[in-house]
Amino acid sequence: METRIALIGIIVESKDEIENLNNILHEYGEYIIGRMGIPYSQKDINVISIVIDADNNTISSLSGKLGMLEGISVKTLYSKSMTNK
């Protein structure tokens, strides 16, 4: 299977969706290489970055599910090269 590395940037503006966000990330845990969360208390938001190694469909599916959550903004950056996993 061909995979690529992607960086998913997430801004959490609604704490009501944090449990749903974590449940979705748990579903895709086998693909996640790393996760970094930064609370920004002055603005009452959280910034999360996820590095994932998966096929295009999996990356798109994860990004789409996260983006449908209320108060969650998501952008995905894909690497140019694909590798066999």
Coordinates of C-alpha atoms in Angstrom, one line a residue:
M1 CA 0.0 0.0 0.0
E2 CA 1.3 3.4 -0.9
T3 CA 1.3 5.9 1.9
R4 CA 2.5 9.4 2.5
I5 CA 3.2 11.6 5.5
A6 CA 0.8 14.4 6.3
L7 CA 0.6 17.1 8.9
I8 CA -2.9 17.8 10.2
G9 CA -3.3 21.2 12.0
I10 CA -6.3 21.5 14.3
I11 CA -7.6 24.5 16.1
V12 CA -10.1 23.7 18.9
E13 CA -12.4 26.6 19.7
S14 CA -15.2 24.5 21.3
K15 CA -14.3 22.5 24.4
D16 CA -17.6 20.7 23.9
E17 CA -16.1 18.6 21.1
I18 CA -12.8 17.6 22.7
E19 CA -14.1 14.1 23.7
N20 CA -15.4 13.5 20.1
L21 CA -12.1 14.8 18.7
N22 CA -10.1 12.4 20.9
N23 CA -12.4 9.5 20.0
I24 CA -11.8 10.1 16.3
L25 CA -8.0 10.4 16.8
H26 CA -8.1 7.1 18.7
E27 CA -9.8 5.4 15.8
Y28 CA -6.9 6.3 13.6
G29 CA -4.2 5.7 16.2
E30 CA -2.4 3.0 14.1
Y31 CA -1.5 5.7 11.5
I32 CA -0.5 8.5 13.9
I33 CA 3.2 9.0 14.2
G34 CA 3.0 11.8 16.7
R35 CA 0.7 14.4 18.3
M36 CA 1.5 17.8 19.9
G37 CA -1.1 19.9 21.7
I38 CA -0.6 23.5 22.7
P39 CA -3.1 25.2 25.0
Y40 CA -3.4 28.9 24.3
S41 CA -5.3 30.1 27.4
Q42 CA -5.1 33.8 26.5
K43 CA -7.4 33.1 23.5
D44 CA -9.2 30.1 25.1
I45 CA -8.2 27.8 22.3
N46 CA -6.1 24.7 21.8
V47 CA -3.8 24.0 18.8
I48 CA -3.0 20.4 18.0
S49 CA -0.7 19.0 15.3
I50 CA -1.0 15.4 14.2
V51 CA 1.7 13.7 12.0
I52 CA 0.2 10.7 10.2
D53 CA 1.6 8.1 7.8
A54 CA -1.3 6.6 5.8
D55 CA -2.9 6.3 2.3
N56 CA -4.6 9.3 0.8
N57 CA -8.1 8.0 1.6
T58 CA -7.4 7.5 5.3
I59 CA -5.8 10.9 5.7
S60 CA -8.8 12.5 3.9
S61 CA -11.3 10.5 6.0
L62 CA -9.6 11.6 9.3
S63 CA -9.4 15.2 8.2
G64 CA -13.0 15.2 7.0
K65 CA -14.4 13.7 10.3
L66 CA -12.5 16.2 12.4
G67 CA -13.6 19.1 10.2
M68 CA -17.2 18.2 10.7
L69 CA -17.0 18.8 14.4
E70 CA -18.5 22.1 15.6
G71 CA -15.9 24.6 16.7
I72 CA -13.0 22.6 15.2
S73 CA -10.9 24.0 12.3
V74 CA -8.7 21.6 10.3
K75 CA -6.1 21.9 7.5
T76 CA -4.0 19.2 6.1
L77 CA -0.5 19.4 4.5
Y78 CA 0.6 16.4 2.4
S79 CA 4.2 15.4 1.7
K80 CA 5.0 15.2 -2.0
S81 CA 6.5 11.7 -2.0
M82 CA 4.7 8.4 -1.5
T83 CA 6.2 5.3 0.0
N84 CA 5.2 1.7 0.2
K85 CA 4.3 0.5 3.7

